[in-house]
Amino acid sequence: MTSHVELSDAHLLAAVRGGDSTAYGALYTRHAGAARRLAYTLVRCPADADDLVAETFAKVLAMLRAGRGPDQAFRAYLHTTLRHVRYDRARRDQRIEFTDDLTRYERGEPFQDTAVVQVERAQAARAFAQLPERWRTVLWHTEVEGEPHAQVAPRLGLTPGGVAALAYRARERLRQIYAREASSAG
């Protein structure tokens, strides 16, 4: 039997189509250097050139196994395929946008952990319950109900400025109690 090294490209191509994978190994050995040299002229990075060569040989092998591809002039077909693979990659890479700002692509819906929300509400309710009745009343009407100070003032027997001052002190005390509740829970 004749060695693969002695056979022409046409004979090796026929052998590959017949299922002889060692024949393709002989074609690879024979033409890989030339393919690498061409790849180095098409891309800057040696690793990219090696990837390009590997992808090209794999593509040509798939074509041969499917009964397509060259019958002769393997190197010309290989080089043409290599260029096409490179152009396909260049077109694909042009469509890729590298960015660390994904605001254009994400909906930006904030995530709320329902367990955390429930814990925070319970802590807020405990803190609110610890306030004196008068402070709870002023906070309820001004913050929850959104009533103006002038409307709340007659209920509490204060001036609108007095309501504002009382509401300020009540909010500050509520913050302190809530912070203490949160730190003791965590």
PDB file of C-alpha atoms in Angstrom:
ATOM      1  CA  MET A   1       0.000   0.000   0.000  1.00  0.00           C
ATOM      2  CA  THR A   2       1.270   3.464  -0.884  1.00  0.00           C
ATOM      3  CA  SER A   3       2.083   5.887   1.926  1.00  0.00           C
ATOM      4  CA  HIS A   4      -0.130   8.955   2.262  1.00  0.00           C
ATOM      5  CA  VAL A   5       2.951  11.113   1.884  1.00  0.00           C
ATOM      6  CA  GLU A   6       3.477   9.855  -1.668  1.00  0.00           C
ATOM      7  CA  LEU A   7      -0.129  10.404  -2.799  1.00  0.00           C
ATOM      8  CA  SER A   8      -1.304  13.515  -4.616  1.00  0.00           C
ATOM      9  CA  ASP A   9      -3.848  15.878  -3.100  1.00  0.00           C
ATOM     10  CA  ALA A  10      -6.496  14.517  -5.494  1.00  0.00           C
ATOM     11  CA  HIS A  11      -5.908  10.954  -4.255  1.00  0.00           C
ATOM     12  CA  LEU A  12      -5.963  12.076  -0.614  1.00  0.00           C
ATOM     13  CA  LEU A  13      -9.215  13.997  -1.194  1.00  0.00           C
ATOM     14  CA  ALA A  14     -10.812  10.877  -2.675  1.00  0.00           C
ATOM     15  CA  ALA A  15      -9.605   8.862   0.333  1.00  0.00           C
ATOM     16  CA  VAL A  16     -11.100  11.396   2.760  1.00  0.00           C
ATOM     17  CA  ARG A  17     -14.438  11.174   0.961  1.00  0.00           C
ATOM     18  CA  GLY A  18     -14.143   7.400   1.310  1.00  0.00           C
ATOM     19  CA  GLY A  19     -13.848   7.780   5.110  1.00  0.00           C
ATOM     20  CA  ASP A  20     -10.044   7.676   5.545  1.00  0.00           C
ATOM     21  CA  SER A  21      -9.361  10.261   8.267  1.00  0.00           C
ATOM     22  CA  THR A  22      -5.588   9.637   8.154  1.00  0.00           C
ATOM     23  CA  ALA A  23      -5.652  10.944   4.575  1.00  0.00           C
ATOM     24  CA  TYR A  24      -6.997  14.229   5.930  1.00  0.00           C
ATOM     25  CA  GLY A  25      -4.175  14.207   8.471  1.00  0.00           C
ATOM     26  CA  ALA A  26      -1.720  14.016   5.567  1.00  0.00           C
ATOM     27  CA  LEU A  27      -3.457  16.964   3.854  1.00  0.00           C
ATOM     28  CA  TYR A  28      -3.293  18.907   7.116  1.00  0.00           C
ATOM     29  CA  THR A  29       0.406  18.213   7.552  1.00  0.00           C
ATOM     30  CA  ARG A  30       1.085  19.172   3.962  1.00  0.00           C
ATOM     31  CA  HIS A  31      -0.889  22.467   3.930  1.00  0.00           C
ATOM     32  CA  ALA A  32      -1.080  23.725   7.540  1.00  0.00           C
ATOM     33  CA  GLY A  33       2.086  25.824   7.260  1.00  0.00           C
ATOM     34  CA  ALA A  34       0.826  27.686   4.205  1.00  0.00           C
ATOM     35  CA  ALA A  35      -2.570  28.180   5.832  1.00  0.00           C
ATOM     36  CA  ARG A  36      -0.904  29.561   8.975  1.00  0.00           C
ATOM     37  CA  ARG A  37       1.194  32.000   6.941  1.00  0.00           C
ATOM     38  CA  LEU A  38      -1.930  33.299   5.194  1.00  0.00           C
ATOM     39  CA  ALA A  39      -3.788  33.534   8.503  1.00  0.00           C
ATOM     40  CA  TYR A  40      -0.954  35.594  10.044  1.00  0.00           C
ATOM     41  CA  THR A  41      -1.396  38.138   7.252  1.00  0.00           C
ATOM     42  CA  LEU A  42      -5.154  38.372   7.895  1.00  0.00           C
ATOM     43  CA  VAL A  43      -5.174  38.734  11.706  1.00  0.00           C
ATOM     44  CA  ARG A  44      -2.808  40.396  14.148  1.00  0.00           C
ATOM     45  CA  CYS A  45      -2.790  37.924  17.013  1.00  0.00           C
ATOM     46  CA  PRO A  46      -1.038  34.532  16.591  1.00  0.00           C
ATOM     47  CA  ALA A  47      -3.710  32.858  18.724  1.00  0.00           C
ATOM     48  CA  ASP A  48      -6.422  34.247  16.437  1.00  0.00           C
ATOM     49  CA  ALA A  49      -4.467  32.976  13.422  1.00  0.00           C
ATOM     50  CA  ASP A  50      -4.255  29.483  14.933  1.00  0.00           C
ATOM     51  CA  ASP A  51      -8.004  29.542  15.678  1.00  0.00           C
ATOM     52  CA  LEU A  52      -8.681  30.661  12.114  1.00  0.00           C
ATOM     53  CA  VAL A  53      -6.600  27.798  10.690  1.00  0.00           C
ATOM     54  CA  ALA A  54      -8.250  25.227  12.958  1.00  0.00           C
ATOM     55  CA  GLU A  55     -11.750  26.455  12.090  1.00  0.00           C
ATOM     56  CA  THR A  56     -10.898  26.429   8.380  1.00  0.00           C
ATOM     57  CA  PHE A  57      -9.583  22.863   8.408  1.00  0.00           C
ATOM     58  CA  ALA A  58     -12.638  21.708  10.375  1.00  0.00           C
ATOM     59  CA  LYS A  59     -14.956  23.407   7.893  1.00  0.00           C
ATOM     60  CA  VAL A  60     -13.201  21.876   4.885  1.00  0.00           C
ATOM     61  CA  LEU A  61     -13.292  18.424   6.507  1.00  0.00           C
ATOM     62  CA  ALA A  62     -17.044  18.777   7.065  1.00  0.00           C
ATOM     63  CA  MET A  63     -17.487  19.751   3.418  1.00  0.00           C
ATOM     64  CA  LEU A  64     -15.473  16.743   2.216  1.00  0.00           C
ATOM     65  CA  ARG A  65     -17.385  14.343   4.459  1.00  0.00           C
ATOM     66  CA  ALA A  66     -20.640  15.756   3.050  1.00  0.00           C
ATOM     67  CA  GLY A  67     -19.390  14.949  -0.477  1.00  0.00           C
ATOM     68  CA  ARG A  68     -18.727  18.572  -1.401  1.00  0.00           C
ATOM     69  CA  GLY A  69     -15.527  20.558  -1.652  1.00  0.00           C
ATOM     70  CA  PRO A  70     -12.597  20.245  -4.042  1.00  0.00           C
ATOM     71  CA  ASP A  71     -11.530  17.268  -6.088  1.00  0.00           C
ATOM     72  CA  GLN A  72      -8.156  18.897  -6.798  1.00  0.00           C
ATOM     73  CA  ALA A  73      -6.386  22.153  -5.914  1.00  0.00           C
ATOM     74  CA  PHE A  74      -6.835  21.599  -2.191  1.00  0.00           C
ATOM     75  CA  ARG A  75      -4.558  24.478  -1.155  1.00  0.00           C
ATOM     76  CA  ALA A  76      -6.457  27.030  -3.264  1.00  0.00           C
ATOM     77  CA  TYR A  77      -9.755  25.807  -1.818  1.00  0.00           C
ATOM     78  CA  LEU A  78      -8.296  25.867   1.701  1.00  0.00           C
ATOM     79  CA  HIS A  79      -7.026  29.441   1.293  1.00  0.00           C
ATOM     80  CA  THR A  80     -10.331  30.625  -0.135  1.00  0.00           C
ATOM     81  CA  THR A  81     -12.190  29.011   2.759  1.00  0.00           C
ATOM     82  CA  LEU A  82      -9.768  30.580   5.242  1.00  0.00           C
ATOM     83  CA  ARG A  83     -10.426  34.044   3.804  1.00  0.00           C
ATOM     84  CA  HIS A  84     -14.186  33.460   3.949  1.00  0.00           C
ATOM     85  CA  VAL A  85     -13.972  32.322   7.568  1.00  0.00           C
ATOM     86  CA  ARG A  86     -11.981  35.475   8.361  1.00  0.00           C
ATOM     87  CA  TYR A  87     -14.499  37.729   6.594  1.00  0.00           C
ATOM     88  CA  ASP A  88     -17.407  36.008   8.353  1.00  0.00           C
ATOM     89  CA  ARG A  89     -15.712  36.617  11.705  1.00  0.00           C
ATOM     90  CA  ALA A  90     -15.063  40.267  10.829  1.00  0.00           C
ATOM     91  CA  ARG A  91     -18.728  40.800   9.924  1.00  0.00           C
ATOM     92  CA  ARG A  92     -19.829  39.071  13.134  1.00  0.00           C
ATOM     93  CA  ASP A  93     -17.419  41.141  15.237  1.00  0.00           C
ATOM     94  CA  GLN A  94     -18.728  44.376  13.710  1.00  0.00           C
ATOM     95  CA  ARG A  95     -22.176  43.550  15.084  1.00  0.00           C
ATOM     96  CA  ILE A  96     -20.789  43.032  18.588  1.00  0.00           C
ATOM     97  CA  GLU A  97     -20.828  46.090  20.812  1.00  0.00           C
ATOM     98  CA  PHE A  98     -18.484  46.045  23.784  1.00  0.00           C
ATOM     99  CA  THR A  99     -19.852  48.112  26.656  1.00  0.00           C
ATOM    100  CA  ASP A 100     -20.145  48.056  30.393  1.00  0.00           C
ATOM    101  CA  ASP A 101     -23.231  50.301  30.277  1.00  0.00           C
ATOM    102  CA  LEU A 102     -26.190  47.980  29.796  1.00  0.00           C
ATOM    103  CA  THR A 103     -28.884  50.540  30.584  1.00  0.00           C
ATOM    104  CA  ARG A 104     -29.968  50.583  26.917  1.00  0.00           C
ATOM    105  CA  TYR A 105     -30.568  46.837  27.015  1.00  0.00           C
ATOM    106  CA  GLU A 106     -32.057  46.165  30.416  1.00  0.00           C
ATOM    107  CA  ARG A 107     -35.444  47.158  31.620  1.00  0.00           C
ATOM    108  CA  GLY A 108     -34.002  48.294  34.921  1.00  0.00           C
ATOM    109  CA  GLU A 109     -36.749  46.953  37.127  1.00  0.00           C
ATOM    110  CA  PRO A 110     -35.502  47.040  40.700  1.00  0.00           C
ATOM    111  CA  PHE A 111     -35.505  43.772  42.556  1.00  0.00           C
ATOM    112  CA  GLN A 112     -37.320  43.726  45.853  1.00  0.00           C
ATOM    113  CA  ASP A 113     -36.794  40.796  48.153  1.00  0.00           C
ATOM    114  CA  THR A 114     -40.198  40.252  49.748  1.00  0.00           C
ATOM    115  CA  ALA A 115     -38.633  38.735  52.870  1.00  0.00           C
ATOM    116  CA  VAL A 116     -36.487  41.842  53.383  1.00  0.00           C
ATOM    117  CA  VAL A 117     -39.468  44.124  52.735  1.00  0.00           C
ATOM    118  CA  GLN A 118     -41.524  42.252  55.362  1.00  0.00           C
ATOM    119  CA  VAL A 119     -38.721  42.477  57.927  1.00  0.00           C
ATOM    120  CA  GLU A 120     -38.271  46.199  57.274  1.00  0.00           C
ATOM    121  CA  ARG A 121     -42.014  46.828  57.591  1.00  0.00           C
ATOM    122  CA  ALA A 122     -42.147  44.925  60.872  1.00  0.00           C
ATOM    123  CA  GLN A 123     -39.181  46.915  62.208  1.00  0.00           C
ATOM    124  CA  ALA A 124     -40.807  50.179  61.112  1.00  0.00           C
ATOM    125  CA  ALA A 125     -44.102  49.202  62.769  1.00  0.00           C
ATOM    126  CA  ARG A 126     -42.313  48.302  66.038  1.00  0.00           C
ATOM    127  CA  ALA A 127     -40.406  51.599  65.938  1.00  0.00           C
ATOM    128  CA  PHE A 128     -43.608  53.564  65.214  1.00  0.00           C
ATOM    129  CA  ALA A 129     -45.392  51.841  68.108  1.00  0.00           C
ATOM    130  CA  GLN A 130     -42.664  52.955  70.525  1.00  0.00           C
ATOM    131  CA  LEU A 131     -43.322  56.647  69.829  1.00  0.00           C
ATOM    132  CA  PRO A 132     -45.549  58.671  72.158  1.00  0.00           C
ATOM    133  CA  GLU A 133     -49.191  58.941  71.020  1.00  0.00           C
ATOM    134  CA  ARG A 134     -48.895  62.629  70.091  1.00  0.00           C
ATOM    135  CA  TRP A 135     -45.865  61.937  67.871  1.00  0.00           C
ATOM    136  CA  ARG A 136     -47.601  59.000  66.183  1.00  0.00           C
ATOM    137  CA  THR A 137     -50.605  61.239  65.495  1.00  0.00           C
ATOM    138  CA  VAL A 138     -48.552  64.035  63.933  1.00  0.00           C
ATOM    139  CA  LEU A 139     -46.569  61.593  61.778  1.00  0.00           C
ATOM    140  CA  TRP A 140     -49.708  59.753  60.688  1.00  0.00           C
ATOM    141  CA  HIS A 141     -51.483  62.901  59.551  1.00  0.00           C
ATOM    142  CA  THR A 142     -48.471  64.684  57.975  1.00  0.00           C
ATOM    143  CA  GLU A 143     -46.502  61.770  56.482  1.00  0.00           C
ATOM    144  CA  VAL A 144     -49.043  59.020  55.820  1.00  0.00           C
ATOM    145  CA  GLU A 145     -52.161  61.066  55.068  1.00  0.00           C
ATOM    146  CA  GLY A 146     -50.170  63.948  53.573  1.00  0.00           C
ATOM    147  CA  GLU A 147     -52.231  66.618  55.328  1.00  0.00           C
ATOM    148  CA  PRO A 148     -50.811  70.149  55.480  1.00  0.00           C
ATOM    149  CA  HIS A 149     -49.536  71.437  58.827  1.00  0.00           C
ATOM    150  CA  ALA A 150     -52.296  74.051  58.982  1.00  0.00           C
ATOM    151  CA  GLN A 151     -54.955  71.306  58.797  1.00  0.00           C
ATOM    152  CA  VAL A 152     -53.305  69.189  61.526  1.00  0.00           C
ATOM    153  CA  ALA A 153     -52.627  72.128  63.893  1.00  0.00           C
ATOM    154  CA  PRO A 154     -56.187  72.472  65.338  1.00  0.00           C
ATOM    155  CA  ARG A 155     -56.352  68.729  66.155  1.00  0.00           C
ATOM    156  CA  LEU A 156     -53.208  68.964  68.232  1.00  0.00           C
ATOM    157  CA  GLY A 157     -53.801  72.447  69.634  1.00  0.00           C
ATOM    158  CA  LEU A 158     -50.679  73.799  67.947  1.00  0.00           C
ATOM    159  CA  THR A 159     -49.758  76.377  65.358  1.00  0.00           C
ATOM    160  CA  PRO A 160     -48.698  75.162  61.900  1.00  0.00           C
ATOM    161  CA  GLY A 161     -45.075  75.948  62.875  1.00  0.00           C
ATOM    162  CA  GLY A 162     -45.538  73.916  66.064  1.00  0.00           C
ATOM    163  CA  VAL A 163     -46.836  70.999  63.995  1.00  0.00           C
ATOM    164  CA  ALA A 164     -43.760  71.256  61.743  1.00  0.00           C
ATOM    165  CA  ALA A 165     -41.408  71.237  64.753  1.00  0.00           C
ATOM    166  CA  LEU A 166     -43.247  68.331  66.408  1.00  0.00           C
ATOM    167  CA  ALA A 167     -43.233  66.356  63.146  1.00  0.00           C
ATOM    168  CA  TYR A 168     -39.494  66.983  62.761  1.00  0.00           C
ATOM    169  CA  ARG A 169     -38.737  65.711  66.298  1.00  0.00           C
ATOM    170  CA  ALA A 170     -41.024  62.714  65.770  1.00  0.00           C
ATOM    171  CA  ARG A 171     -39.311  61.774  62.462  1.00  0.00           C
ATOM    172  CA  GLU A 172     -35.873  62.034  64.093  1.00  0.00           C
ATOM    173  CA  ARG A 173     -36.899  59.849  67.020  1.00  0.00           C
ATOM    174  CA  LEU A 174     -38.514  57.350  64.638  1.00  0.00           C
ATOM    175  CA  ARG A 175     -35.219  57.154  62.663  1.00  0.00           C
ATOM    176  CA  GLN A 176     -33.270  56.506  65.861  1.00  0.00           C
ATOM    177  CA  ILE A 177     -35.625  53.784  67.073  1.00  0.00           C
ATOM    178  CA  TYR A 178     -35.721  52.165  63.611  1.00  0.00           C
ATOM    179  CA  ALA A 179     -31.911  52.181  63.399  1.00  0.00           C
ATOM    180  CA  ARG A 180     -31.699  50.560  66.829  1.00  0.00           C
ATOM    181  CA  GLU A 181     -34.283  47.925  65.791  1.00  0.00           C
ATOM    182  CA  ALA A 182     -32.431  47.209  62.554  1.00  0.00           C
ATOM    183  CA  SER A 183     -29.033  46.902  64.228  1.00  0.00           C
ATOM    184  CA  SER A 184     -30.358  44.604  66.942  1.00  0.00           C
ATOM    185  CA  ALA A 185     -32.032  42.389  64.310  1.00  0.00           C
ATOM    186  CA  GLY A 186     -28.938  42.182  62.075  1.00  0.00           C
TER     187      GLY A 186
END
